[in-house]
mmCIF file of C-alpha atoms in Angstrom:
data_model
loop_
_atom_site.group_PDB
_atom_site.id
_atom_site.type_symbol
_atom_site.label_atom_id
_atom_site.label_comp_id
_atom_site.label_asym_id
_atom_site.label_seq_id
_atom_site.Cartn_x
_atom_site.Cartn_y
_atom_site.Cartn_z
ATOM 1 C CA MET A 1 203.867 245.114 37.357
ATOM 2 C CA ARG A 2 207.097 243.355 38.353
ATOM 3 C CA SER A 3 208.189 246.433 40.319
ATOM 4 C CA THR A 4 205.385 245.777 42.838
ATOM 5 C CA LEU A 5 205.889 242.011 42.841
ATOM 6 C CA ILE A 6 203.980 240.208 45.600
ATOM 7 C CA LEU A 7 205.250 236.735 46.500
ATOM 8 C CA PRO A 8 202.566 234.384 45.171
ATOM 9 C CA TYR A 9 202.884 232.078 48.213
ATOM 10 C CA THR A 10 202.263 234.793 50.745
ATOM 11 C CA SER A 11 198.489 234.293 50.848
ATOM 12 C CA CYS A 12 198.802 230.562 51.558
ATOM 13 C CA MET A 13 201.691 230.669 54.052
ATOM 14 C CA PHE A 14 200.208 231.036 57.517
ATOM 15 C CA GLY A 15 202.040 232.380 60.523
ATOM 16 C CA ASN A 16 202.490 228.924 61.980
ATOM 17 C CA SER A 17 206.247 228.290 61.613
ATOM 18 C CA LEU A 18 207.953 226.981 64.729
ATOM 19 C CA PRO A 19 210.985 228.871 65.959
ATOM 20 C CA VAL A 20 214.437 227.268 65.687
ATOM 21 C CA THR A 21 215.397 225.182 68.690
ATOM 22 C CA SER A 22 218.854 223.935 69.521
ATOM 23 C CA ASN A 23 220.934 222.080 72.031
ATOM 24 C CA GLN A 24 223.639 224.707 71.485
ATOM 25 C CA ASP A 25 223.814 227.780 73.695
ATOM 26 C CA GLY A 26 225.528 230.685 71.918
ATOM 27 C CA VAL A 27 228.407 230.636 69.447
ATOM 28 C CA HIS A 28 229.888 227.141 68.908
ATOM 29 C CA PRO A 29 233.109 226.776 70.928
ATOM 30 C CA ASP A 30 234.861 224.998 68.085
ATOM 31 C CA LEU A 31 234.090 227.629 65.386
ATOM 32 C CA GLN A 32 237.517 229.235 65.273
ATOM 33 C CA ARG A 33 239.339 225.893 65.234
ATOM 34 C CA VAL A 34 237.161 224.676 62.363
ATOM 35 C CA LEU A 35 237.732 227.891 60.351
ATOM 36 C CA GLU A 36 241.486 227.714 60.822
ATOM 37 C CA ARG A 37 241.559 224.080 59.684
ATOM 38 C CA HIS A 38 239.634 224.883 56.548
ATOM 39 C CA ARG A 39 241.764 227.903 55.746
ATOM 40 C CA ALA A 40 244.898 225.784 55.927
ATOM 41 C CA ALA A 41 243.737 223.099 53.585
ATOM 42 C CA HIS A 42 242.706 222.702 49.928
ATOM 43 C CA PHE A 43 239.216 221.379 49.323
ATOM 44 C CA ARG A 44 239.403 218.740 46.600
ATOM 45 C CA LYS A 45 235.802 217.535 46.195
ATOM 46 C CA PRO A 46 235.214 216.470 42.548
ATOM 47 C CA VAL A 47 232.974 218.837 40.620
ATOM 48 C CA SER A 48 229.633 217.286 39.550
ATOM 49 C CA ALA A 49 228.926 217.092 35.807
ATOM 50 C CA HIS A 50 225.555 218.895 36.071
ATOM 51 C CA THR A 51 227.078 221.752 37.955
ATOM 52 C CA LEU A 52 229.904 222.145 35.399
ATOM 53 C CA GLN A 53 227.243 222.188 32.649
ATOM 54 C CA ALA A 54 225.245 224.838 34.532
ATOM 55 C CA PHE A 55 228.336 226.963 35.148
ATOM 56 C CA GLU A 56 229.330 226.812 31.477
ATOM 57 C CA ARG A 57 225.824 227.913 30.511
ATOM 58 C CA MET A 58 226.105 230.862 32.916
ATOM 59 C CA GLN A 59 229.528 231.745 31.508
ATOM 60 C CA SER A 60 228.180 231.808 27.967
ATOM 61 C CA ILE A 61 225.201 234.005 28.885
ATOM 62 C CA TRP A 62 227.433 236.343 30.941
ATOM 63 C CA SER A 63 229.909 236.684 28.042
ATOM 64 C CA LYS A 64 227.193 237.362 25.448
ATOM 65 C CA ALA A 65 225.738 240.051 27.761
ATOM 66 C CA GLY A 66 229.078 241.851 27.886
ATOM 67 C CA GLN A 67 230.289 240.463 31.168
ATOM 68 C CA PRO A 68 228.113 242.533 33.499
ATOM 69 C CA PRO A 69 228.594 242.495 37.296
ATOM 70 C CA LEU A 70 227.386 239.272 38.870
ATOM 71 C CA VAL A 71 224.861 238.790 41.630
ATOM 72 C CA LEU A 72 224.474 235.309 43.144
ATOM 73 C CA ASP A 73 221.347 234.210 45.035
ATOM 74 C CA ALA A 74 222.814 231.135 46.725
ATOM 75 C CA GLY A 75 220.239 228.465 47.594
ATOM 76 C CA CYS A 76 217.515 230.417 45.865
ATOM 77 C CA GLY A 77 214.791 227.831 46.417
ATOM 78 C CA VAL A 78 211.816 228.539 44.129
ATOM 79 C CA GLY A 79 213.584 231.593 42.759
ATOM 80 C CA TRP A 80 211.240 234.405 43.777
ATOM 81 C CA SER A 81 214.098 236.100 45.616
ATOM 82 C CA THR A 82 216.175 235.908 42.444
ATOM 83 C CA LEU A 83 213.426 237.675 40.498
ATOM 84 C CA ARG A 84 213.227 240.421 43.077
ATOM 85 C CA LEU A 85 217.005 240.850 42.983
ATOM 86 C CA ALA A 86 217.002 240.937 39.200
ATOM 87 C CA LEU A 87 214.552 243.838 39.342
ATOM 88 C CA ARG A 88 216.727 245.518 42.027
ATOM 89 C CA HIS A 89 219.937 245.130 40.020
ATOM 90 C CA PRO A 90 218.898 245.687 36.361
ATOM 91 C CA ASP A 91 222.499 246.228 35.134
ATOM 92 C CA HIS A 92 223.768 242.960 36.644
ATOM 93 C CA LEU A 93 223.397 239.328 35.685
ATOM 94 C CA VAL A 94 221.457 237.893 38.646
ATOM 95 C CA VAL A 95 221.971 234.123 39.007
ATOM 96 C CA GLY A 96 219.845 231.990 41.323
ATOM 97 C CA VAL A 97 221.309 228.566 42.167
ATOM 98 C CA ASP A 98 219.468 225.724 43.873
ATOM 99 C CA GLN A 99 220.072 221.984 44.041
ATOM 100 C CA SER A 100 216.424 221.088 43.388
ATOM 101 C CA ALA A 101 214.969 221.225 39.848
ATOM 102 C CA GLU A 102 211.547 220.607 41.334
ATOM 103 C CA ARG A 103 211.794 223.681 43.599
ATOM 104 C CA LEU A 104 212.966 225.861 40.758
ATOM 105 C CA GLN A 105 210.035 224.855 38.565
ATOM 106 C CA ARG A 106 207.612 226.098 41.262
ATOM 107 C CA GLY A 107 208.881 229.661 40.872
ATOM 108 C CA PRO A 108 209.322 232.018 38.012
ATOM 109 C CA ALA A 109 211.617 229.704 36.006
ATOM 110 C CA GLY A 110 209.376 229.364 32.932
ATOM 111 C CA ALA A 111 207.636 232.760 32.939
ATOM 112 C CA ASP A 112 207.567 234.634 29.634
ATOM 113 C CA ASP A 113 207.950 238.088 31.217
ATOM 114 C CA ASN A 114 211.111 237.488 33.258
ATOM 115 C CA PRO A 115 213.738 240.254 33.026
ATOM 116 C CA ALA A 116 216.564 239.438 30.664
ATOM 117 C CA ASN A 117 219.107 239.594 33.437
ATOM 118 C CA LEU A 118 217.507 236.688 35.408
ATOM 119 C CA LEU A 119 219.085 233.244 35.306
ATOM 120 C CA LEU A 120 218.032 230.245 37.381
ATOM 121 C CA LEU A 121 220.202 227.185 37.507
ATOM 122 C CA ARG A 122 220.129 223.745 39.076
ATOM 123 C CA ALA A 123 223.590 223.152 40.536
ATOM 124 C CA ASP A 124 225.544 222.086 43.587
ATOM 125 C CA LEU A 125 226.417 225.340 45.362
ATOM 126 C CA VAL A 126 229.686 223.991 46.747
ATOM 127 C CA ASP A 127 230.902 223.195 43.236
ATOM 128 C CA PHE A 128 229.427 226.355 41.719
ATOM 129 C CA TRP A 129 231.270 228.603 44.194
ATOM 130 C CA ARG A 130 234.517 226.818 43.513
ATOM 131 C CA LEU A 131 234.114 227.124 39.749
ATOM 132 C CA LEU A 132 233.482 230.849 40.053
ATOM 133 C CA ALA A 133 236.619 231.277 42.157
ATOM 134 C CA ALA A 134 238.733 229.011 39.932
ATOM 135 C CA HIS A 135 237.787 231.136 36.927
ATOM 136 C CA GLY A 136 238.529 234.395 38.729
ATOM 137 C CA MET A 137 234.897 235.563 38.580
ATOM 138 C CA ALA A 138 234.250 237.944 41.436
ATOM 139 C CA LEU A 139 230.730 238.753 42.665
ATOM 140 C CA ALA A 140 229.229 242.193 43.038
ATOM 141 C CA HIS A 141 226.563 240.970 45.444
ATOM 142 C CA HIS A 142 226.167 237.607 47.163
ATOM 143 C CA TYR A 143 222.996 236.600 49.028
ATOM 144 C CA LEU A 144 222.460 233.766 51.473
ATOM 145 C CA LEU A 145 218.825 234.059 52.375
ATOM 146 C CA TYR A 146 217.618 231.815 55.201
ATOM 147 C CA PRO A 147 219.943 228.875 54.740
ATOM 148 C CA THR A 148 219.111 225.658 56.602
ATOM 149 C CA PRO A 149 220.348 226.434 60.129
ATOM 150 C CA TRP A 150 221.468 222.899 61.127
ATOM 151 C CA PRO A 151 220.832 223.934 64.734
ATOM 152 C CA ARG A 152 222.093 220.853 66.553
ATOM 153 C CA LYS A 153 225.518 221.409 68.140
ATOM 154 C CA GLN A 154 227.062 218.440 66.352
ATOM 155 C CA HIS A 155 226.119 219.868 62.946
ATOM 156 C CA LEU A 156 228.416 222.905 62.875
ATOM 157 C CA GLY A 157 230.196 221.501 59.834
ATOM 158 C CA ARG A 158 226.924 221.547 57.855
ATOM 159 C CA ARG A 159 226.399 225.296 58.365
ATOM 160 C CA TRP A 160 227.984 227.308 55.544
ATOM 161 C CA HIS A 161 230.445 229.054 57.842
ATOM 162 C CA GLY A 162 231.556 225.667 59.196
ATOM 163 C CA HIS A 163 231.879 224.031 55.803
ATOM 164 C CA PRO A 164 235.239 223.659 53.970
ATOM 165 C CA VAL A 165 233.924 225.797 51.106
ATOM 166 C CA PHE A 166 233.541 228.905 53.327
ATOM 167 C CA PRO A 167 236.984 230.381 52.484
ATOM 168 C CA VAL A 168 236.079 230.163 48.813
ATOM 169 C CA MET A 169 232.828 231.985 49.454
ATOM 170 C CA VAL A 170 234.699 234.824 51.146
ATOM 171 C CA ALA A 171 237.252 234.946 48.345
ATOM 172 C CA LEU A 172 234.509 235.687 45.785
ATOM 173 C CA GLY A 173 234.336 239.213 47.262
ATOM 174 C CA GLY A 174 231.583 241.728 46.739
ATOM 175 C CA THR A 175 228.838 242.511 49.243
ATOM 176 C CA LEU A 176 227.897 239.333 51.072
ATOM 177 C CA GLU A 177 224.561 239.347 52.890
ATOM 178 C CA CYS A 178 223.123 236.585 55.041
ATOM 179 C CA ARG A 179 219.700 236.509 56.673
ATOM 180 C CA SER A 180 218.338 234.047 59.236
ATOM 181 C CA ASN A 181 215.670 233.564 61.849
ATOM 182 C CA TRP A 182 218.207 231.974 64.197
ATOM 183 C CA ILE A 183 220.453 234.665 65.708
ATOM 184 C CA VAL A 184 223.180 232.171 66.666
ATOM 185 C CA TYR A 185 223.645 231.291 63.003
ATOM 186 C CA LEU A 186 224.308 234.965 62.134
ATOM 187 C CA GLN A 187 226.519 235.534 65.205
ATOM 188 C CA GLU A 188 228.673 232.641 64.054
ATOM 189 C CA PHE A 189 228.569 233.783 60.410
ATOM 190 C CA ALA A 190 229.652 237.307 61.408
ATOM 191 C CA ILE A 191 232.560 235.938 63.537
ATOM 192 C CA ALA A 192 233.591 233.693 60.671
ATOM 193 C CA LEU A 193 233.617 236.597 58.282
ATOM 194 C CA GLN A 194 235.701 238.688 60.636
ATOM 195 C CA ILE A 195 238.247 235.879 61.176
ATOM 196 C CA SER A 196 238.428 235.155 57.420
ATOM 197 C CA SER A 197 238.445 238.700 56.070
ATOM 198 C CA GLY A 198 239.199 241.113 58.906
ATOM 199 C CA ALA A 199 235.874 242.862 58.322
ATOM 200 C CA ALA A 200 233.880 243.765 61.424
ATOM 201 C CA VAL A 201 230.299 242.635 60.623
ATOM 202 C CA PRO A 202 227.428 243.659 62.888
ATOM 203 C CA VAL A 203 224.353 241.442 63.243
ATOM 204 C CA LEU A 204 221.236 243.608 62.926
ATOM 205 C CA ALA A 205 217.596 243.027 63.576
ATOM 206 C CA TRP A 206 215.641 242.903 60.387
ATOM 207 C CA ASP A 207 211.907 243.687 60.053
ATOM 208 C CA PRO A 208 210.783 243.697 56.423
ATOM 209 C CA PRO A 209 207.527 245.533 55.787
ATOM 210 C CA GLU A 210 204.555 243.253 55.011
ATOM 211 C CA GLY A 211 204.707 242.238 51.374
ATOM 212 C CA ALA A 212 208.339 243.242 50.980
ATOM 213 C CA ALA A 213 209.995 239.972 51.974
ATOM 214 C CA LEU A 214 212.587 238.654 49.537
ATOM 215 C CA THR A 215 211.629 234.997 50.020
ATOM 216 C CA PRO A 216 208.503 233.036 50.952
ATOM 217 C CA PHE A 217 210.371 231.821 54.072
ATOM 218 C CA GLU A 218 211.134 235.387 55.144
ATOM 219 C CA GLU A 219 207.450 236.270 54.867
ATOM 220 C CA LYS A 220 206.342 233.197 56.706
ATOM 221 C CA TYR A 221 208.838 233.737 59.539
ATOM 222 C CA ARG A 222 207.812 237.339 59.817
ATOM 223 C CA ALA A 223 204.112 236.375 59.988
ATOM 224 C CA SER A 224 204.967 233.764 62.643
ATOM 225 C CA GLY A 225 206.454 236.375 64.891
ATOM 226 C CA HIS A 226 210.018 235.144 64.645
ATOM 227 C CA GLY A 227 212.929 237.424 65.247
ATOM 228 C CA LEU A 228 214.739 238.055 61.951
ATOM 229 C CA TRP A 229 218.379 239.076 61.600
ATOM 230 C CA ARG A 230 220.818 240.022 58.843
ATOM 231 C CA CYS A 231 224.485 240.715 58.478
ATOM 232 C CA CYS A 232 226.205 242.323 55.504
ATOM 233 C CA ALA A 233 229.914 242.543 54.760
ATOM 234 C CA ASP A 234 231.934 244.374 52.057
ATOM 235 C CA LEU A 235 234.443 241.716 50.870
ATOM 236 C CA SER A 236 235.631 243.633 47.776
ATOM 237 C CA GLU A 237 239.159 243.865 49.029
ATOM 238 C CA VAL A 238 239.589 240.250 50.058
ATOM 239 C CA SER A 239 242.433 238.466 48.231
ATOM 240 C CA ARG A 240 241.494 235.747 45.775
ATOM 241 C CA THR A 241 244.847 233.937 46.115
ATOM 242 C CA GLY A 242 246.420 231.857 48.836
ATOM 243 C CA PRO A 243 245.393 228.662 50.630
ATOM 244 C CA HIS A 244 241.697 229.285 50.062
ATOM 245 C CA ALA A 245 242.033 229.372 46.252
ATOM 246 C CA PRO A 246 240.195 226.300 45.017
ATOM 247 C CA VAL A 247 241.905 223.288 43.560
ATOM 248 C CA LEU A 248 239.565 221.493 41.162
ATOM 249 C CA PRO A 249 240.219 217.795 40.418
#
């Protein structure tokens, strides 16, 4: 039964994942400066054609379903987390977005018994977030599960909270949850959320029971003995206007 879904990769993923290493000690000293620069500027990256097509497909499915609350599984990988979230939120449209079609095909994308509220899309997340905001589509729940940490100090701008799209992510509202096996990533993420929204966001240790991980990575990191952390913020009152409103070329 789907309600007792076991990640199919669990049995073949050994506890051999190396912990994150970095040449950065603690929160990046330039974090606030980078956030302030991004909040003060419009982000004008052209929207990719395949992402616009994916977004329009999602809009059509959402409208035909009666415009239910939206859940976004951002960077969903193979999509098993999206399936779990669709079962957890049966009255929502749960959308998993990943840039790799090959990864998506290794998950539940083509299964005949998927719940009707599950949608997996290949798209550029940066463009997809901006399209959601530009069309005034708020999120009920927003998940960032084990994003690439980009742990080298010089790569702050590649972490989601250091990227120009971060203000748009915050403006989408809802409950935003991020999980990582690198505590510095979440410390920075929580500070970025507080600066951008005013919400105080604690970083909490996270120890999912065996077999209850949302993603294959979460299960592998747990089995490897890594520390796992999560932070969760209620952004439902964040304004969707102002300098962080997206301008789409």
